[in-house]
């Protein structure tokens, strides 16, 4: 496919910058040093750097200097019922930069009937024009079929996509059966890609939705009632089981509840290669708001899996994040205006799903986990940036302050607080689910591609300056172990001689009747196997007794002489 | 409760005229043990106590300090389940004979209709065969091979008129019996309304099908392919899913054949969280393990083929016994389904064709004693609970069965804890030519077995009569499963939030239903065509913000959200 998008004008990389006096924090260590940036790349790190004259100096004294955040879960373009999200690539990435996030990975959601490639191109076109920061793309597999493997292969090998999302929910729309998920996981492993799952049991959700609507519950509380935690937990458990069978690494997007997080933590302890991603909303707020008397407020929280009604959930998730049981924080930013949400005012199943969080993500993690003493600044860098870069193969270009890395750098104020409000946020939606929340820790200076985009509270972004960052297959962080296991996992049969005893006769009828193509999908009624077969061994014919070749030694098998229905003393089963 | 009301529809001249006095034993129920004599007349226990006054000419059994326990109940047998049209070698006669020899005086057999077959007809077929052949009392579970609307009527009839209160659904056997989650949900919901117990065969059939084709593709065709294609994770996953479904529907769930540690742990964890779930390990999983699948002897390896398979982890039996002892698992079944070696050999070139099932109806009680009671894990009362009483409670046979009390059926076993027996195919009642427990020594066994008030097993000799077994009908809503469910129903009723109507602006959407059924032909066509973006009518200048004529009228409880899309509004007061 011909690349029609013009190559980015790189004139704005000419900025030369020196960041002085700050403490550099990577995921493995912190140290005091200055950073010299030229052409969008980190050129020198150290003290008393020799730099050309006329370089702009950024004073980081008293602050920490961290790799720019990476938000690996945004939906800035995916339409819902024909409605595009209120925050598109421009507004979304602006908000991201304001919050200290210098790269996003957005989800390409192909409409049913559209090819993955076409959707990918469409996303690239829009992002190319609108994005203010570097970006990459996940592709959601909305329907699996046989011909898709070639498309995936093409995307992985030629288009720089190494991660795909699979849905276990949204019945009759995006949902895949276990068989399909197994096939997809196997395909992912073959291609060296990351399988992401949206883990909820769509079958149960649909039944619960019907039940609730029948009960006359139509408000947003119906959303959380029909998506109970168990349904999320069950799907995570199943995804883990399938991934284990397929020997495929697994990435669970949007871990929203305690039991779901526990399943991931346990699976890791059993040696699974699995990653869990809590999101800003799950870490910063809870599901009690679904019962708000204010419809617009309640609806603003609608997303899947829903926020847990258990108010201890955010605390629990940040603890697991701190100890490494969960690895990545994202935002799952997908916003709809109140008017758009109001499409579901009489039926909660029609409320478009998604919350904000792209701007607040890093501050929430700092406030809930670092400021409370659960994690240190290095862990903070790991869960907001480095781990994501490693899993999705962006490391060390992204996710680290090192010579040669991209100059995506954030100077982070750890002392003061900032209050979130719909009045001051950089989004287009009129509701902010974190309204009134005061957070310690926020960016004072944000540098994207070597250019200062946020300084003194002022945003200075350029629409369309974001570059697409291609990602290679087989990220080491994920696949080293998988490869080794692939070699180990050979199963072998038992070498035995052929069984040569009597065999019961059956009329030709196989056990594996051609199956309904998918379970969990529509089923086909009325399969009638034939009637009972006549048991030919009830006849007088028998093989027992001496045979003419009895003196010939058999290989390893024993001859089982077993007249059916009778007793035989020869079956030595020891 | 009076015992006379219990008589089944069949007043066969089973020889209940015998009057029996069991003397000098310790009567062990699930709640207590006591030294007492038991007097039996007309197949019913008439008196329990010391110094009983009984008529003359009564036959006396000297228990000599042995235990007097309620006869075992084996709730999982398949004595008539055909495989590719051929019946198992142990039919109702052979199977119940073996049961009685092992101290089991009642079985519940699985009726297994084929997909498309009427449940009712299959049930009648089973009942007819069992009435003719069974030597002990029996009842029937009905398996639901396929869920559809028409099944409901039959289920209703079976529960209300035929005395069936338990039905099995399958999460495995893809393309044959397997139901997807939405059907399981419907089945659970419907069976709950009927007050039935849902039995679940828990294995993920989708994944098994994948693994089977993978393993056959690798050229592995022997019985070891069976456990390789059904790793225990697939069992644990399905158990977890079944419990989740049960919780959502608020329906009791009974997991048949708990074969692995992880599946058992899943049941135990769920119980600790309050789920109404029961787990049933079977003789095979309690007494042996899956290492034999790798035997060089094909016939031996094939003998162990059952689903879910025996776990290759040799610590499994011990773990299951521990859970059984502490009450995390409740019932011991046998999963007895006996196919001869030549029947097993149908799958000699393809393990997926090997008929599934192991023996165990005769050895069931002995191994629980040997491996749990004799080891000090479990006491004699818990032994009675897991081999008889719990099953009677769950399937609503209690206290007619599962207890030694005045008015209960005289299904009684005199159990000698010191009896030692070596299991061998040569000495078994089953018609099989092998025994998967061959050579194992077992401590504890029956000396006398009394069924329907008649001595059927005495000092190693069986005296049974074909067709004496009665069908025992079971009522729905067993207390032990359903009392909690009923309370939860009341508590779990969901309530919405009463709010005023949302009366802010609503985005216009074209009339597309939420669930689009996509044209299948469109799947592969790489059309770039996207529906043209819908014009956002709210981008127009029309706005509801600003003063309105009715601003002075207070709204009910809803806030008026005045929010021009795309713009910023300061009116969204979210502080409530």
PDB file of N, CA and C in Angstrom, chain A residues 398-446:
ATOM      1  N   UNK A 398      11.345   5.050  24.074  1.00  0.00           N
ATOM      2  CA  UNK A 398      10.418   5.724  24.977  1.00  0.00           C
ATOM      3  C   UNK A 398      10.562   5.094  26.359  1.00  0.00           C
ATOM      4  N   UNK A 399      10.102   5.769  27.352  1.00  0.00           N
ATOM      5  CA  UNK A 399      10.049   5.166  28.679  1.00  0.00           C
ATOM      6  C   UNK A 399      11.344   5.249  29.470  1.00  0.00           C
ATOM      7  N   UNK A 400      12.335   5.991  28.972  1.00  0.00           N
ATOM      8  CA  UNK A 400      13.598   6.071  29.707  1.00  0.00           C
ATOM      9  C   UNK A 400      14.298   7.373  29.382  1.00  0.00           C
ATOM     10  N   UNK A 401      14.945   7.939  30.380  1.00  0.00           N
ATOM     11  CA  UNK A 401      15.798   9.092  30.130  1.00  0.00           C
ATOM     12  C   UNK A 401      17.214   8.560  29.993  1.00  0.00           C
ATOM     13  N   UNK A 402      17.685   8.506  28.755  1.00  0.00           N
ATOM     14  CA  UNK A 402      19.013   7.967  28.477  1.00  0.00           C
ATOM     15  C   UNK A 402      19.484   8.597  27.183  1.00  0.00           C
ATOM     16  N   UNK A 403      20.771   8.608  26.977  1.00  0.00           N
ATOM     17  CA  UNK A 403      21.309   9.175  25.748  1.00  0.00           C
ATOM     18  C   UNK A 403      20.801   8.344  24.578  1.00  0.00           C
ATOM     19  N   UNK A 404      20.252   9.024  23.604  1.00  0.00           N
ATOM     20  CA  UNK A 404      19.713   8.340  22.440  1.00  0.00           C
ATOM     21  C   UNK A 404      18.214   8.147  22.488  1.00  0.00           C
ATOM     22  N   UNK A 405      17.620   8.282  23.653  1.00  0.00           N
ATOM     23  CA  UNK A 405      16.162   8.143  23.734  1.00  0.00           C
ATOM     24  C   UNK A 405      15.484   9.400  23.216  1.00  0.00           C
ATOM     25  N   UNK A 406      14.224   9.260  22.865  1.00  0.00           N
ATOM     26  CA  UNK A 406      13.445  10.417  22.449  1.00  0.00           C
ATOM     27  C   UNK A 406      13.355  11.417  23.595  1.00  0.00           C
ATOM     28  N   UNK A 407      13.361  12.674  23.243  1.00  0.00           N
ATOM     29  CA  UNK A 407      13.283  13.712  24.277  1.00  0.00           C
ATOM     30  C   UNK A 407      11.830  13.975  24.662  1.00  0.00           C
ATOM     31  N   UNK A 408      11.200  12.955  25.230  1.00  0.00           N
ATOM     32  CA  UNK A 408       9.859  13.094  25.806  1.00  0.00           C
ATOM     33  C   UNK A 408      10.055  13.116  27.315  1.00  0.00           C
ATOM     34  N   UNK A 409      10.049  14.298  27.853  1.00  0.00           N
ATOM     35  CA  UNK A 409      10.484  14.447  29.239  1.00  0.00           C
ATOM     36  C   UNK A 409       9.491  15.302  30.012  1.00  0.00           C
ATOM     37  N   UNK A 410       9.284  14.953  31.244  1.00  0.00           N
ATOM     38  CA  UNK A 410       8.362  15.714  32.079  1.00  0.00           C
ATOM     39  C   UNK A 410       9.086  16.167  33.343  1.00  0.00           C
ATOM     40  N   UNK A 411       8.921  17.431  33.674  1.00  0.00           N
ATOM     41  CA  UNK A 411       9.437  17.922  34.952  1.00  0.00           C
ATOM     42  C   UNK A 411       8.253  17.955  35.900  1.00  0.00           C
ATOM     43  N   UNK A 412       8.365  17.183  36.955  1.00  0.00           N
ATOM     44  CA  UNK A 412       7.216  16.855  37.777  1.00  0.00           C
ATOM     45  C   UNK A 412       7.333  17.515  39.149  1.00  0.00           C
ATOM     46  N   UNK A 413       6.332  18.247  39.483  1.00  0.00           N
ATOM     47  CA  UNK A 413       6.267  18.894  40.792  1.00  0.00           C
ATOM     48  C   UNK A 413       5.650  17.917  41.775  1.00  0.00           C
ATOM     49  N   UNK A 414       6.415  17.550  42.767  1.00  0.00           N
ATOM     50  CA  UNK A 414       5.929  16.516  43.687  1.00  0.00           C
ATOM     51  C   UNK A 414       5.304  17.104  44.942  1.00  0.00           C
ATOM     52  N   UNK A 415       5.360  18.417  45.068  1.00  0.00           N
ATOM     53  CA  UNK A 415       4.983  19.007  46.362  1.00  0.00           C
ATOM     54  C   UNK A 415       3.624  19.647  46.363  1.00  0.00           C
ATOM     55  N   UNK A 416       3.289  20.279  45.280  1.00  0.00           N
ATOM     56  CA  UNK A 416       2.052  21.059  45.308  1.00  0.00           C
ATOM     57  C   UNK A 416       0.868  20.237  44.798  1.00  0.00           C
ATOM     58  N   UNK A 417      -0.290  20.797  44.919  1.00  0.00           N
ATOM     59  CA  UNK A 417      -1.489  20.075  44.505  1.00  0.00           C
ATOM     60  C   UNK A 417      -2.211  20.828  43.400  1.00  0.00           C
ATOM     61  N   UNK A 418      -3.027  20.082  42.739  1.00  0.00           N
ATOM     62  CA  UNK A 418      -3.801  20.624  41.634  1.00  0.00           C
ATOM     63  C   UNK A 418      -5.215  20.048  41.774  1.00  0.00           C
ATOM     64  N   UNK A 419      -6.222  20.826  41.451  1.00  0.00           N
ATOM     65  CA  UNK A 419      -7.587  20.343  41.586  1.00  0.00           C
ATOM     66  C   UNK A 419      -8.192  20.125  40.207  1.00  0.00           C
ATOM     67  N   UNK A 420      -8.814  18.950  40.031  1.00  0.00           N
ATOM     68  CA  UNK A 420      -9.445  18.658  38.739  1.00  0.00           C
ATOM     69  C   UNK A 420     -10.848  19.223  38.706  1.00  0.00           C
ATOM     70  N   UNK A 421     -11.200  19.773  37.580  1.00  0.00           N
ATOM     71  CA  UNK A 421     -12.555  20.292  37.439  1.00  0.00           C
ATOM     72  C   UNK A 421     -12.875  20.405  35.969  1.00  0.00           C
ATOM     73  N   UNK A 422     -14.137  20.233  35.676  1.00  0.00           N
ATOM     74  CA  UNK A 422     -14.571  20.397  34.293  1.00  0.00           C
ATOM     75  C   UNK A 422     -14.346  21.825  33.826  1.00  0.00           C
ATOM     76  N   UNK A 423     -14.240  22.742  34.759  1.00  0.00           N
ATOM     77  CA  UNK A 423     -14.052  24.149  34.366  1.00  0.00           C
ATOM     78  C   UNK A 423     -12.651  24.400  33.841  1.00  0.00           C
ATOM     79  N   UNK A 424     -11.696  23.643  34.361  1.00  0.00           N
ATOM     80  CA  UNK A 424     -10.315  23.947  33.990  1.00  0.00           C
ATOM     81  C   UNK A 424      -9.665  22.876  33.126  1.00  0.00           C
ATOM     82  N   UNK A 425     -10.321  21.749  32.906  1.00  0.00           N
ATOM     83  CA  UNK A 425      -9.630  20.711  32.146  1.00  0.00           C
ATOM     84  C   UNK A 425      -9.570  21.062  30.657  1.00  0.00           C
ATOM     85  N   UNK A 426      -8.748  20.347  29.944  1.00  0.00           N
ATOM     86  CA  UNK A 426      -8.523  20.649  28.536  1.00  0.00           C
ATOM     87  C   UNK A 426      -9.374  19.787  27.621  1.00  0.00           C
ATOM     88  N   UNK A 427     -10.464  19.280  28.148  1.00  0.00           N
ATOM     89  CA  UNK A 427     -11.308  18.396  27.357  1.00  0.00           C
ATOM     90  C   UNK A 427     -12.527  19.158  26.867  1.00  0.00           C
ATOM     91  N   UNK A 428     -13.244  18.560  25.963  1.00  0.00           N
ATOM     92  CA  UNK A 428     -14.427  19.221  25.442  1.00  0.00           C
ATOM     93  C   UNK A 428     -15.691  18.787  26.178  1.00  0.00           C
ATOM     94  N   UNK A 429     -15.581  17.756  27.007  1.00  0.00           N
ATOM     95  CA  UNK A 429     -16.796  17.306  27.689  1.00  0.00           C
ATOM     96  C   UNK A 429     -17.106  18.202  28.885  1.00  0.00           C
ATOM     97  N   UNK A 430     -18.375  18.264  29.241  1.00  0.00           N
ATOM     98  CA  UNK A 430     -18.798  19.165  30.293  1.00  0.00           C
ATOM     99  C   UNK A 430     -18.798  18.502  31.661  1.00  0.00           C
ATOM    100  N   UNK A 431     -18.468  17.200  31.700  1.00  0.00           N
ATOM    101  CA  UNK A 431     -18.425  16.513  32.984  1.00  0.00           C
ATOM    102  C   UNK A 431     -17.034  15.918  33.161  1.00  0.00           C
ATOM    103  N   UNK A 432     -16.475  16.106  34.336  1.00  0.00           N
ATOM    104  CA  UNK A 432     -15.222  15.430  34.651  1.00  0.00           C
ATOM    105  C   UNK A 432     -15.505  14.518  35.827  1.00  0.00           C
ATOM    106  N   UNK A 433     -15.243  13.224  35.636  1.00  0.00           N
ATOM    107  CA  UNK A 433     -15.614  12.284  36.698  1.00  0.00           C
ATOM    108  C   UNK A 433     -14.762  12.469  37.950  1.00  0.00           C
ATOM    109  N   UNK A 434     -13.677  13.243  37.831  1.00  0.00           N
ATOM    110  CA  UNK A 434     -12.842  13.474  39.019  1.00  0.00           C
ATOM    111  C   UNK A 434     -13.107  14.853  39.607  1.00  0.00           C
ATOM    112  N   UNK A 435     -14.229  15.446  39.261  1.00  0.00           N
ATOM    113  CA  UNK A 435     -14.560  16.801  39.676  1.00  0.00           C
ATOM    114  C   UNK A 435     -14.247  17.042  41.159  1.00  0.00           C
ATOM    115  N   UNK A 436     -13.468  18.075  41.405  1.00  0.00           N
ATOM    116  CA  UNK A 436     -13.207  18.485  42.782  1.00  0.00           C
ATOM    117  C   UNK A 436     -12.083  17.728  43.466  1.00  0.00           C
ATOM    118  N   UNK A 437     -11.508  16.734  42.768  1.00  0.00           N
ATOM    119  CA  UNK A 437     -10.467  15.937  43.399  1.00  0.00           C
ATOM    120  C   UNK A 437      -9.156  16.720  43.421  1.00  0.00           C
ATOM    121  N   UNK A 438      -8.509  16.701  44.577  1.00  0.00           N
ATOM    122  CA  UNK A 438      -7.262  17.430  44.724  1.00  0.00           C
ATOM    123  C   UNK A 438      -6.130  16.427  44.681  1.00  0.00           C
ATOM    124  N   UNK A 439      -5.175  16.656  43.791  1.00  0.00           N
ATOM    125  CA  UNK A 439      -4.100  15.690  43.625  1.00  0.00           C
ATOM    126  C   UNK A 439      -2.748  16.319  43.851  1.00  0.00           C
ATOM    127  N   UNK A 440      -1.921  15.644  44.631  1.00  0.00           N
ATOM    128  CA  UNK A 440      -0.540  16.055  44.741  1.00  0.00           C
ATOM    129  C   UNK A 440       0.200  15.543  43.519  1.00  0.00           C
ATOM    130  N   UNK A 441       1.165  16.335  43.017  1.00  0.00           N
ATOM    131  CA  UNK A 441       1.977  15.889  41.894  1.00  0.00           C
ATOM    132  C   UNK A 441       1.364  16.260  40.568  1.00  0.00           C
ATOM    133  N   UNK A 442       2.054  17.081  39.815  1.00  0.00           N
ATOM    134  CA  UNK A 442       1.586  17.424  38.463  1.00  0.00           C
ATOM    135  C   UNK A 442       2.771  17.946  37.664  1.00  0.00           C
ATOM    136  N   UNK A 443       2.661  17.944  36.339  1.00  0.00           N
ATOM    137  CA  UNK A 443       3.790  18.404  35.529  1.00  0.00           C
ATOM    138  C   UNK A 443       3.886  19.937  35.516  1.00  0.00           C
ATOM    139  N   UNK A 444       5.120  20.429  35.614  1.00  0.00           N
ATOM    140  CA  UNK A 444       5.305  21.869  35.444  1.00  0.00           C
ATOM    141  C   UNK A 444       5.819  22.183  34.045  1.00  0.00           C
ATOM    142  N   UNK A 445       6.681  21.302  33.542  1.00  0.00           N
ATOM    143  CA  UNK A 445       7.161  21.472  32.171  1.00  0.00           C
ATOM    144  C   UNK A 445       7.001  20.127  31.464  1.00  0.00           C
ATOM    145  N   UNK A 446       6.470  20.158  30.246  1.00  0.00           N
ATOM    146  CA  UNK A 446       6.375  18.936  29.451  1.00  0.00           C
ATOM    147  C   UNK A 446       7.113  19.162  28.142  1.00  0.00           C
TER     148      UNK A 446
END
